[in-house]
């Protein structure tokens, strides 16, 4: 899902820059990294799980991305599907079946062979209703599951209810080891298996790196998988790096200082840091590259979940506000996007209007009209909706309730903190009180996907090349349908329309003819405002010049297995 950023407030920089997570010094010179062929990087928080099916946060996803493999993946340069564990495939039965031919000789990290049974087991886990996950909505077609057959250990046949255009993007999920996890799925303990209390060396994967150490709030270490299936063009060992060391640094400024001091090798700078790094590039021996507009989105969202607001038959008045278009449109007109770009992003961002980023050139709708920043208009909309100013300058609803709600985002993100503060101040001029309090990231995620105890959040989600891969967010029954997840049936007619458009869009096999379905979804989100878009950052990458074959795009790393340090 994620779509999460890293964080930062400057605290005791000198100490943080000198101390590793474990308390040991890691102030190594950059050439040490080259000699060891170990990439040093940071994570913005702790993972929430080591089970890839259960991942809903970016930190867990980032840490596990190198440990597991999928049948196919999207090439970040061409954005086209390419082979991974599936060596080849054929589509048959008029698009209603696909046969995958798996690579021979691939082994799990414990030495067991990878077979078609692992693929079938993973699909069974995804479809198991006892297992909450973000992939089930993506792999559900007209309410039906994909049937999986395994005629032999190296062949997987998937039978679909109908032709399904996004299939090759939807099945890029990580494959699980059946010989390790099947018993847990059978006995109902799967969701408690491979939690963060599991010793990392017990995690069995197929990927290029394997976890060896995790210290909460401090560090995580991966080592090269010597049995990784991929070889270079000359039959040489891949990956070329021997390992990856991550420091868990929730404070973004501290993370930046670690890069400046040579303790980490790669960094994605924020706008104020881009300007700083450009002036230091030569002395630091680094390269800064502009990648383009962010693929994801950063938005405000109001909670519409009756599980939180309706108790003992009585509804909290907030639920009425947060589903009222007069209220929501007034909020949309209260967001000073240009001010945010100038103040928070030093000009290195663009206004966000649509759910799909302009980086997705095929599916982005460029025709939507933005909500102009206009507090006078916002006040008029509030008045029209029955939200009137009292004699004390505070706004009340038609029942006399003060308009007060809680606003949050994740701690340690200066831009988000500034954006929430700006909105809080502008709402105050309208007589609305937003009680702003940022939360530590894992606490925030817990509220969003478990307790549902929140009013308004600013959060970011990553983008996808294939729009249907966001079905867990868009579909009313999706677990990441943030404002009201896991709906038994669509709560509104427009959510029902989005559900229908998602089904129809996947049934159209001509990619150009699919575009109108996703443009319409963007239009509905823009008009109904379950999410209120803010801005999209222009993304940059910074890396040590000693790092070779490090080719990062807005869609991800290109051929990461070939990354290595140049040895002097």
Coordinates of C-alpha atoms in Angstrom, one line a residue:
X1 CA 0.0 0.0 0.0
X2 CA 2.2 2.2 1.0
X3 CA 2.6 5.1 0.1
X4 CA 4.5 6.4 3.2
X5 CA 7.4 8.8 3.5
X6 CA 10.2 9.1 5.9
X7 CA 10.4 11.7 8.6
X8 CA 12.5 14.3 10.4
X9 CA 13.0 16.8 13.2
X10 CA 16.5 17.8 14.1
X11 CA 17.4 16.2 17.5
X12 CA 21.0 15.8 18.8
X13 CA 22.4 15.5 15.4
X14 CA 26.0 14.9 16.4
X15 CA 25.1 12.0 18.6
X16 CA 22.7 10.5 16.1
X17 CA 25.3 10.7 13.3
X18 CA 27.8 8.8 15.3
X19 CA 25.8 6.0 16.9
X20 CA 24.4 3.1 15.1
X21 CA 21.1 1.6 16.2
X22 CA 22.8 -1.1 18.3
X23 CA 25.0 1.4 20.1
X24 CA 28.1 0.5 18.0
X25 CA 29.8 3.1 15.9
X26 CA 29.1 2.9 12.2
X27 CA 31.1 6.0 11.2
X28 CA 32.8 4.1 8.4
X29 CA 34.4 5.8 5.4
X30 CA 32.6 5.3 2.1
X31 CA 35.4 3.1 0.7
X32 CA 34.7 0.6 3.5
X33 CA 31.3 0.0 2.0
X34 CA 33.0 -0.7 -1.3
X35 CA 35.5 -3.2 0.2
X36 CA 32.6 -5.0 1.9
X37 CA 30.1 -4.6 -1.0
X38 CA 27.5 -3.7 1.6
X39 CA 24.9 -1.1 0.9
X40 CA 24.0 1.2 3.9
X41 CA 20.6 2.8 3.9
X42 CA 17.9 3.9 6.3
X43 CA 14.3 2.8 7.0
X44 CA 11.9 5.5 8.3
X45 CA 10.3 3.2 10.9
X46 CA 9.9 -0.4 12.2
X47 CA 8.3 -3.1 10.1
X48 CA 4.9 -4.4 11.3
X49 CA 5.3 -7.9 9.9
X50 CA 7.7 -10.3 8.2
X51 CA 4.8 -12.0 6.4
X52 CA 4.5 -10.5 2.9
X53 CA 0.8 -11.3 2.5
X54 CA 0.0 -9.2 5.6
X55 CA 1.9 -6.1 4.6
X56 CA 0.0 -2.8 4.6
X57 CA 2.9 -0.4 5.3
X58 CA 5.8 0.7 3.2
X59 CA 8.5 -0.1 5.7
X60 CA 7.6 -3.8 5.9
X61 CA 7.3 -3.9 2.1
X62 CA 10.7 -2.3 1.6
X63 CA 12.4 -4.7 4.0
X64 CA 10.8 -7.8 2.5
X65 CA 11.0 -6.8 -1.2
X66 CA 14.5 -8.4 -1.5
X67 CA 13.5 -11.5 0.4
X68 CA 10.7 -12.8 -1.7
X69 CA 10.0 -13.2 -5.4
X70 CA 7.0 -13.1 -7.7
X71 CA 6.0 -14.9 -10.9
X72 CA 6.4 -11.6 -12.9
X73 CA 7.4 -8.0 -12.2
X74 CA 6.9 -4.7 -13.9
X75 CA 10.0 -3.3 -15.6
X76 CA 10.4 0.2 -14.0
X77 CA 11.7 1.7 -17.3
X78 CA 9.3 0.2 -19.8
X79 CA 6.5 -0.4 -17.2
X80 CA 5.8 -3.7 -19.0
X81 CA 5.6 -7.1 -17.3
X82 CA 8.7 -9.3 -17.4
X83 CA 9.6 -12.8 -16.2
X84 CA 10.8 -13.6 -12.7
X85 CA 9.9 -17.0 -11.2
X86 CA 7.8 -17.7 -14.2
X87 CA 10.1 -18.2 -17.2
X88 CA 7.3 -17.9 -19.7
X89 CA 3.6 -18.0 -20.1
X90 CA 0.8 -18.5 -22.6
X91 CA -2.7 -17.1 -22.6
X92 CA -5.5 -19.3 -23.8
X93 CA -9.3 -20.0 -23.9
X94 CA -10.0 -16.5 -25.3
X95 CA -8.1 -14.8 -22.4
X96 CA -9.8 -16.9 -19.7
X97 CA -6.7 -19.0 -18.8
X98 CA -3.0 -18.4 -18.5
X99 CA -0.3 -21.1 -18.1
X100 CA 2.9 -20.2 -16.4
X101 CA 6.1 -22.3 -16.8
X102 CA 8.2 -22.0 -13.7
X103 CA 12.0 -21.9 -13.6
X104 CA 13.7 -25.2 -12.8
X105 CA 16.3 -25.5 -10.1
X106 CA 15.1 -22.6 -7.9
X107 CA 15.5 -23.3 -4.2
X108 CA 14.1 -21.8 -1.1
X109 CA 16.8 -20.4 1.3
X110 CA 16.5 -23.6 3.4
X111 CA 17.3 -25.7 0.4
X112 CA 13.8 -27.0 -0.4
X113 CA 12.8 -26.8 -4.1
X114 CA 10.4 -24.1 -5.3
X115 CA 7.4 -25.7 -7.1
X116 CA 4.0 -24.9 -8.4
X117 CA 2.5 -26.0 -5.1
X118 CA 4.0 -22.8 -3.5
X119 CA 2.1 -20.7 -6.0
X120 CA -1.1 -22.5 -5.4
X121 CA -0.7 -22.2 -1.6
X122 CA 0.0 -18.5 -1.8
X123 CA -3.2 -17.9 -3.8
X124 CA -5.1 -20.0 -1.2
X125 CA -3.7 -17.8 1.6
X126 CA -4.6 -14.6 -0.3
X127 CA -8.2 -15.8 -0.8
X128 CA -8.6 -17.1 2.8
X129 CA -11.0 -14.8 4.5
X130 CA -9.3 -15.3 7.8
X131 CA -6.2 -13.6 6.3
X132 CA -6.7 -9.8 6.0
X133 CA -4.6 -8.7 3.0
X134 CA -4.4 -6.1 0.3
X135 CA -4.2 -8.5 -2.6
X136 CA -7.6 -10.2 -2.4
X137 CA -9.5 -7.3 -3.9
X138 CA -7.0 -7.1 -6.7
X139 CA -7.3 -10.8 -7.5
X140 CA -11.1 -11.0 -7.3
X141 CA -13.0 -10.9 -10.6
X142 CA -16.7 -10.2 -10.5
X143 CA -16.7 -11.5 -7.0
X144 CA -15.0 -14.7 -8.0
X145 CA -11.6 -16.2 -7.3
X146 CA -9.1 -17.3 -9.8
X147 CA -8.9 -21.1 -9.9
X148 CA -5.4 -22.5 -9.8
X149 CA -4.3 -25.9 -11.2
X150 CA -0.8 -27.5 -10.8
X151 CA -0.5 -30.3 -13.4
X152 CA 3.2 -30.7 -12.5
X153 CA 5.8 -29.1 -10.2
X154 CA 6.8 -26.6 -12.9
X155 CA 3.4 -25.6 -14.4
X156 CA 0.7 -23.4 -13.0
X157 CA -2.6 -22.9 -14.8
X158 CA -4.9 -20.1 -13.7
X159 CA -8.5 -20.2 -14.9
X160 CA -10.4 -16.9 -14.8
X161 CA -14.1 -16.2 -14.8
X162 CA -13.6 -14.0 -17.8
X163 CA -10.7 -12.2 -19.5
X164 CA -8.9 -10.0 -17.0
X165 CA -6.7 -7.3 -18.5
X166 CA -4.6 -6.5 -15.4
X167 CA -3.6 -10.1 -14.7
X168 CA 0.1 -9.9 -15.4
X169 CA 0.4 -6.8 -13.1
X170 CA -1.9 -8.3 -10.4
X171 CA 0.0 -11.5 -9.9
X172 CA 3.3 -9.8 -9.1
X173 CA 2.7 -10.7 -5.4
X174 CA 5.4 -12.5 -3.4
X175 CA 5.3 -16.3 -3.4
X176 CA 5.3 -18.0 0.0
X177 CA 6.9 -21.3 1.1
X178 CA 4.2 -23.9 1.4
X179 CA 6.4 -26.3 3.3
X180 CA 6.9 -23.7 6.1
X181 CA 3.5 -21.9 6.3
X182 CA 0.8 -24.3 5.1
X183 CA 0.3 -25.8 8.5
X184 CA -0.2 -22.4 10.0
X185 CA -2.8 -21.6 7.3
X186 CA -4.6 -24.8 8.0
X187 CA -4.8 -24.4 11.8
X188 CA -5.7 -20.7 11.7
X189 CA -2.4 -19.3 13.1
X190 CA -1.2 -17.8 9.8
X191 CA -1.8 -14.2 10.8
X192 CA 0.3 -14.8 13.9
X193 CA 3.1 -16.4 11.9
X194 CA 6.3 -14.5 10.9
X195 CA 5.5 -11.5 13.1
X196 CA 8.3 -9.1 14.0
X197 CA 9.1 -11.3 17.0
X198 CA 10.2 -14.0 14.7
X199 CA 14.0 -14.4 14.5
X200 CA 14.9 -13.0 11.1
X201 CA 17.0 -16.0 10.2
X202 CA 13.9 -18.1 10.4
X203 CA 12.3 -16.3 7.5
X204 CA 12.6 -18.5 4.4
X205 CA 12.6 -16.7 1.0
X206 CA 13.6 -16.9 -2.7
X207 CA 14.9 -13.4 -3.1
X208 CA 18.3 -11.9 -3.6
X209 CA 18.8 -11.1 0.1
X210 CA 17.8 -12.8 3.3
X211 CA 17.2 -11.1 6.7
X212 CA 19.8 -11.9 9.4
X213 CA 19.1 -9.3 12.1
X214 CA 16.4 -7.0 13.3
X215 CA 16.6 -4.8 16.4
X216 CA 13.4 -2.8 16.9
X217 CA 13.8 1.0 16.5
X218 CA 17.5 0.4 15.7
X219 CA 18.6 -1.7 12.7
X220 CA 17.9 -4.5 10.2
X221 CA 20.5 -6.5 8.2
X222 CA 20.2 -8.5 5.1
X223 CA 22.8 -10.9 3.6
X224 CA 23.2 -12.1 0.0
X225 CA 21.3 -15.2 -0.8
X226 CA 24.0 -17.4 -2.3
X227 CA 21.4 -19.7 -3.8
X228 CA 19.6 -16.9 -5.6
X229 CA 18.3 -18.2 -8.9
X230 CA 19.4 -15.3 -11.2
X231 CA 22.8 -15.2 -12.8
X232 CA 24.5 -12.5 -14.9
X233 CA 25.1 -12.9 -18.6
X234 CA 28.3 -14.8 -17.9
X235 CA 26.8 -17.1 -15.3
X236 CA 28.2 -15.1 -12.4
X237 CA 26.7 -14.7 -8.9
X238 CA 23.9 -12.3 -8.4
X239 CA 23.2 -10.1 -6.5
X240 CA 26.6 -8.4 -6.7
X241 CA 26.2 -6.7 -3.3
X242 CA 27.1 -8.9 -0.4
X243 CA 24.5 -7.4 1.9
X244 CA 22.3 -4.5 3.0
X245 CA 22.4 -2.7 6.3
X246 CA 19.5 -0.6 7.3
X247 CA 19.5 1.9 10.2
X248 CA 16.0 2.6 11.5
X249 CA 15.8 6.3 11.8
X250 CA 12.4 7.9 12.3
X251 CA 13.9 11.4 12.4
X252 CA 14.4 12.4 8.8
X253 CA 17.0 15.1 9.5
X254 CA 19.0 12.5 11.3
X255 CA 18.7 10.3 8.3
X256 CA 20.0 13.1 6.1
X257 CA 22.9 13.7 8.4
X258 CA 23.9 10.1 8.2
X259 CA 24.1 10.4 4.4
X260 CA 26.1 13.6 4.6
X261 CA 28.6 11.9 7.0
X262 CA 29.0 8.9 4.7
X263 CA 27.3 6.4 6.9
X264 CA 24.7 5.7 4.3
X265 CA 25.1 5.4 0.5
X266 CA 21.8 6.3 -1.0
X267 CA 19.2 8.9 -0.1
X268 CA 16.1 10.4 -1.6
X269 CA 16.3 14.0 -0.6
X270 CA 13.5 16.4 0.2
X271 CA 13.4 19.8 -1.6
X272 CA 15.3 21.8 1.0
X273 CA 18.0 19.1 1.0
X274 CA 18.2 19.0 -2.8
X275 CA 19.3 22.6 -2.8
X276 CA 21.9 21.8 -0.1
X277 CA 23.2 18.7 -1.8
X278 CA 23.7 20.4 -5.1
X279 CA 26.2 22.7 -3.4
X280 CA 28.0 19.8 -1.7
X281 CA 27.9 17.3 -4.5
X282 CA 31.6 17.6 -5.5
X283 CA 33.0 17.6 -2.0
X284 CA 30.7 14.6 -1.0
X285 CA 31.5 12.8 -4.3
X286 CA 27.8 12.2 -4.9
X287 CA 25.3 12.4 -7.8
X288 CA 21.9 14.0 -7.5
X289 CA 19.3 13.1 -10.2
X290 CA 15.8 14.4 -10.8
X291 CA 13.5 11.4 -11.3
X292 CA 10.2 13.2 -11.9
X293 CA 6.9 13.8 -10.3
X294 CA 6.0 11.4 -7.5
X295 CA 3.9 8.4 -8.6
X296 CA 1.8 8.4 -5.5
X297 CA -0.4 11.0 -3.7
X298 CA -0.5 12.9 -0.5
X299 CA -4.0 13.8 0.7
X300 CA -6.3 14.7 3.6
X301 CA -9.0 12.1 4.4
X302 CA -12.0 12.3 6.8
X303 CA -13.1 9.1 8.6
X304 CA -16.6 8.0 7.4
X305 CA -16.6 4.7 9.3
X306 CA -19.8 4.1 11.3
X307 CA -17.9 1.4 13.3
X308 CA -16.2 4.4 15.0
X309 CA -19.0 7.0 15.0
X310 CA -22.1 5.1 15.7
X311 CA -22.4 3.7 19.2
X312 CA -25.5 2.3 20.9
X313 CA -27.6 3.6 18.1
X314 CA -26.4 7.1 18.4
X315 CA -24.3 8.8 15.7
X316 CA -21.5 11.2 16.5
X317 CA -22.3 14.5 14.5
X318 CA -18.8 14.2 12.9
X319 CA -20.1 11.4 10.7
X320 CA -22.7 13.8 9.2
X321 CA -20.0 16.5 8.6
X322 CA -17.5 14.2 7.1
X323 CA -20.1 12.9 4.5
X324 CA -21.5 16.3 3.6
X325 CA -20.2 17.7 0.3
X326 CA -20.7 21.3 1.4
X327 CA -18.3 20.6 4.3
X328 CA -15.8 18.6 2.2
X329 CA -15.7 21.1 -0.7
X330 CA -15.2 23.9 1.8
X331 CA -12.2 22.0 3.2
X332 CA -10.9 21.5 -0.4
X333 CA -11.1 25.2 -1.1
X334 CA -9.1 25.8 2.2
X335 CA -6.0 24.1 1.0
X336 CA -3.4 26.6 -0.1
X337 CA -1.5 24.3 -2.6
X338 CA 0.7 27.1 -4.1
X339 CA 1.6 28.3 -0.6
X340 CA 2.5 24.7 0.4
X341 CA 4.6 24.3 -2.7
X342 CA 6.5 27.5 -2.0
X343 CA 6.8 27.2 1.8
X344 CA 7.1 23.4 2.3
X345 CA 8.7 22.2 -0.9
X346 CA 10.8 25.2 -2.0
X347 CA 9.0 25.2 -5.4
X348 CA 9.9 21.5 -6.1
X349 CA 6.3 20.2 -6.2
X350 CA 3.2 20.5 -8.3
X351 CA -0.5 20.8 -7.4
X352 CA -2.2 17.4 -7.2
X353 CA -5.7 17.3 -8.7
X354 CA -6.2 13.6 -9.6
X355 CA -5.9 10.3 -7.7
X356 CA -3.6 9.0 -10.5
X357 CA -0.2 10.8 -10.9
X358 CA 0.8 12.5 -14.1
X359 CA 3.8 10.0 -14.0
X360 CA 1.3 7.4 -15.2
X361 CA 0.9 9.0 -18.6
X362 CA -1.7 6.5 -19.9
X363 CA -4.2 6.6 -17.1
X364 CA -3.9 10.0 -15.6
X365 CA -6.8 12.3 -16.3
X366 CA -5.5 15.8 -17.1
X367 CA -8.9 17.4 -17.5
X368 CA -10.0 17.8 -13.9
X369 CA -10.3 21.3 -12.5
X370 CA -8.6 21.9 -9.2
X371 CA -10.3 23.4 -6.2
X372 CA -8.9 26.9 -6.0
X373 CA -7.7 28.2 -2.7
X374 CA -10.5 30.5 -1.7
X375 CA -11.4 31.0 2.0
X376 CA -14.3 33.3 1.1
X377 CA -15.9 30.7 -1.1
X378 CA -15.2 28.0 1.6
X379 CA -17.1 30.2 4.1
X380 CA -20.0 30.5 1.7
X381 CA -20.2 26.8 1.2
X382 CA -20.2 26.2 5.0
X383 CA -23.0 28.7 5.4
X384 CA -25.0 27.0 2.7
X385 CA -24.5 23.7 4.4
X386 CA -25.9 25.0 7.7
X387 CA -22.6 25.5 9.4
X388 CA -23.0 29.0 10.9
X389 CA -20.7 31.2 12.9
X390 CA -21.7 31.7 16.5
X391 CA -21.2 35.1 18.4
X392 CA -17.8 33.9 19.6
X393 CA -16.6 33.3 16.1
X394 CA -16.8 29.5 16.4
X395 CA -18.7 27.6 13.8
X396 CA -21.6 25.3 14.7
X397 CA -23.7 22.8 12.7
X398 CA -27.4 23.0 12.4
X399 CA -27.8 21.1 15.7
X400 CA -25.7 23.5 17.6
X401 CA -22.6 21.3 17.8
X402 CA -19.2 23.0 17.6
X403 CA -17.2 22.1 14.5
X404 CA -14.2 20.5 16.2
X405 CA -12.2 17.5 15.0
X406 CA -8.8 15.8 15.4
X407 CA -6.2 16.1 12.7
X408 CA -3.1 13.9 12.5
X409 CA -0.3 12.7 10.4
X410 CA 2.9 10.8 11.1
X411 CA 5.6 12.4 13.2
X412 CA 9.0 13.4 11.9
X413 CA 7.8 14.7 8.5
X414 CA 8.4 18.5 8.4
X415 CA 6.5 19.1 5.2
X416 CA 3.4 17.2 6.5
X417 CA 3.7 19.0 9.8
X418 CA 3.8 22.3 8.0
X419 CA 0.9 21.4 5.8
X420 CA -1.3 20.4 8.7
X421 CA -0.4 23.5 10.6
X422 CA -1.3 25.7 7.5
X423 CA -4.6 23.9 7.2
X424 CA -5.3 24.2 10.9
X425 CA -4.7 28.0 10.7
X426 CA -6.9 28.5 7.7
X427 CA -9.7 26.5 9.2
X428 CA -9.5 28.6 12.3
X429 CA -10.2 31.7 10.2
X430 CA -13.4 29.9 9.1
X431 CA -14.3 29.2 12.8
X432 CA -13.4 25.5 12.6
X433 CA -11.1 24.0 15.3
X434 CA -8.7 21.2 14.2
X435 CA -6.9 19.7 17.1
X436 CA -3.6 18.8 15.5
X437 CA -1.4 16.1 16.9
X438 CA 1.0 14.0 14.9
X439 CA 1.5 10.3 15.8
X440 CA 4.3 7.9 15.5
X441 CA 4.0 6.0 12.3
X442 CA 3.1 2.5 13.5
X443 CA 0.6 4.0 16.0
X444 CA -1.0 5.9 13.1
X445 CA -1.2 2.9 10.9
X446 CA -2.8 0.9 13.8
X447 CA -5.6 3.5 14.0
X448 CA -6.1 3.6 10.3
X449 CA -6.4 -0.2 9.7
X450 CA -7.4 -1.7 13.1
X451 CA -9.0 0.6 15.7
X452 CA -10.4 3.2 13.2
X453 CA -10.1 5.8 16.0
X454 CA -9.3 8.9 14.0
X455 CA -11.1 11.9 12.4
X456 CA -8.9 13.5 9.7
X457 CA -5.5 12.3 8.6
X458 CA -2.9 13.4 6.1
X459 CA -1.2 10.4 4.6
X460 CA 0.4 9.3 1.4
X461 CA -0.1 6.2 -0.8
X462 CA 2.3 4.9 -3.4
X463 CA 1.2 4.8 -7.0
X464 CA 0.8 1.8 -9.3
X465 CA 1.4 1.4 -13.0
X466 CA -1.8 -0.7 -13.3
X467 CA -4.8 1.2 -11.8
X468 CA -6.5 -2.0 -10.8
X469 CA -3.6 -2.7 -8.4
X470 CA -5.1 0.1 -6.3
X471 CA -8.4 -1.8 -6.0
X472 CA -7.7 -2.5 -2.4
X473 CA -8.0 1.3 -1.9
X474 CA -10.7 2.0 -4.5
X475 CA -13.1 -0.9 -3.9
X476 CA -15.7 -0.4 -1.2
X477 CA -14.8 -3.8 0.2
X478 CA -11.1 -3.2 0.2
X479 CA -9.1 -3.3 3.4
X480 CA -7.3 0.0 2.4
X481 CA -10.6 1.8 1.4
X482 CA -9.3 4.3 4.0
X483 CA -12.4 6.4 4.8
X484 CA -14.6 3.3 5.4
X485 CA -12.8 0.0 4.8
X486 CA -14.2 -3.6 4.4
X487 CA -17.8 -2.4 3.6
X488 CA -20.2 -5.3 3.4
X489 CA -21.9 -3.5 0.5
X490 CA -21.2 0.0 -0.9
X491 CA -22.3 2.7 1.5
X492 CA -23.0 5.2 -1.3
X493 CA -24.1 5.1 -4.9
X494 CA -20.8 6.6 -6.1
X495 CA -18.8 3.9 -4.3
X496 CA -21.0 1.3 -6.0
X497 CA -20.3 3.0 -9.3
X498 CA -16.5 2.8 -8.7
X499 CA -16.9 -0.9 -7.9
X500 CA -18.7 -1.4 -11.2
X501 CA -16.1 0.7 -13.1
X502 CA -13.3 -1.4 -11.7
X503 CA -15.0 -4.6 -12.9
X504 CA -15.7 -3.2 -16.3
X505 CA -12.2 -1.7 -16.7
X506 CA -10.6 -5.0 -16.1
X507 CA -12.9 -6.7 -18.7
X508 CA -11.7 -4.4 -21.5
X509 CA -8.6 -6.0 -23.1
X510 CA -7.7 -3.1 -25.3
X511 CA -5.6 -0.9 -23.1
X512 CA -6.7 2.4 -24.8
X513 CA -10.3 1.5 -24.3
X514 CA -9.7 0.9 -20.6
X515 CA -8.7 4.6 -20.1
X516 CA -12.2 6.1 -19.8
X517 CA -13.1 3.8 -16.9
X518 CA -10.2 5.0 -14.8
X519 CA -10.8 8.6 -15.9
X520 CA -14.3 8.3 -14.6
X521 CA -13.1 6.9 -11.3
X522 CA -10.7 9.9 -10.9
X523 CA -13.7 12.2 -11.7
X524 CA -15.8 10.6 -9.0
X525 CA -13.1 10.8 -6.3
X526 CA -12.5 14.5 -7.3
X527 CA -16.2 15.3 -7.0
X528 CA -17.1 13.3 -3.9
X529 CA -13.9 14.1 -2.0
X530 CA -13.4 11.0 0.1
X531 CA -9.7 12.1 -0.3
X532 CA -8.7 15.7 -0.7
X533 CA -5.5 16.0 -2.8
X534 CA -2.7 18.3 -1.9
X535 CA 0.6 18.4 -3.9
X536 CA 3.0 16.0 -5.5
X537 CA 6.7 16.3 -4.8
X538 CA 9.3 16.3 -7.6
X539 CA 11.4 13.3 -6.7
X540 CA 15.2 13.3 -6.5
X541 CA 17.8 10.6 -5.9
X542 CA 21.2 11.0 -4.3
X543 CA 23.9 8.3 -4.3
X544 CA 27.6 7.8 -3.8
X545 CA 29.6 8.0 -7.0
X546 CA 31.3 4.7 -6.0
X547 CA 28.0 3.0 -6.4
X548 CA 27.6 1.4 -9.9
X549 CA 24.5 0.3 -11.7
X550 CA 22.3 2.1 -9.3
X551 CA 19.4 3.2 -11.6
X552 CA 16.4 4.5 -9.7
X553 CA 13.3 5.6 -11.5
X554 CA 10.0 6.9 -10.0
X555 CA 8.7 3.4 -10.5
X556 CA 11.6 1.6 -8.8
X557 CA 15.1 0.3 -9.2
X558 CA 16.1 -1.0 -12.6
X559 CA 18.0 -4.3 -12.4
X560 CA 18.9 -4.0 -8.7
X561 CA 20.7 -7.3 -8.7
X562 CA 23.6 -5.6 -10.6
X563 CA 24.2 -2.8 -8.1
X564 CA 27.8 -2.9 -6.8
X565 CA 30.5 -0.6 -5.4
X566 CA 33.4 0.3 -7.6
X567 CA 36.5 -0.9 -5.8
X568 CA 39.5 1.5 -5.8

